[in-house]
Amino acid sequence: MQRFTQNVVAVIQAIPKGKVTSYGRVAALAGNPRGARQVSRYLHSLSEKYDLPWHRVVNAAGKISLPKGRGYEQQRALLEDEGVVFSGSRSIDFSVFLWEPVSHPDGQLMVPQP
DNA sequence: CTCGTGACTCCCG
DNA sequence: TCGGGAGCCACGA
């Protein structure tokens, strides 16, 4: 498995309960700002194997990308269980629920070195 | 090796 | 606002 893939897994597992992030951010944190599409694929193929909180990943607009009947409802239910609120009934307010692993002297996310 | 395929994003008109 | 198009890239067939 490639480093990027491992990083994606690590980043997703690091998302705290009650917070969400976007595919693009996960990709960026994993070291590939252009790898958003890969992230979606990993969720699809590795979520069970690595027990990932896949539901905490939404698109850049703060919405669930899954179509209804294809996981939308399940994801939304899981998020609401954690306290995430859908404003307007469809989108998540990033200013409140976005997970920001801001660089911190010690609390930095375990992103590998370039 | 090449090709199709996305639970994405960004940029324009 | 909204939709279309192009960029991107790992992975399985």
Short mmCIF file of C-alpha atoms (C1' of nucleotides) in Angstrom, two decimals, chain A residues 23 37 41 54 59-60 65, chain B residues 4-10:
data_model
loop_
_atom_site.label_atom_id
_atom_site.label_comp_id
_atom_site.label_asym_id
_atom_site.label_seq_id
_atom_site.Cartn_x
_atom_site.Cartn_y
_atom_site.Cartn_z
CA TYR A 23 -12.53 14.81 0.68
CA ARG A 37 -11.26 11.43 -5.83
CA ARG A 41 -12.61 5.50 -3.50
CA TRP A 54 -16.39 7.30 6.68
CA ASN A 59 -17.82 17.16 -0.04
CA ALA A 60 -16.38 20.67 -0.14
CA SER A 65 -22.31 13.23 -1.75
"C1'" DG B 4 -12.47 3.03 -17.51
"C1'" DT B 5 -14.04 4.60 -13.28
"C1'" DG B 6 -15.39 7.52 -9.57
"C1'" DA B 7 -19.08 9.14 -2.24
"C1'" DC B 8 -14.20 15.36 -5.81
"C1'" DT B 9 -12.80 20.31 -6.92
"C1'" DC B 10 -11.99 24.35 -9.14
#
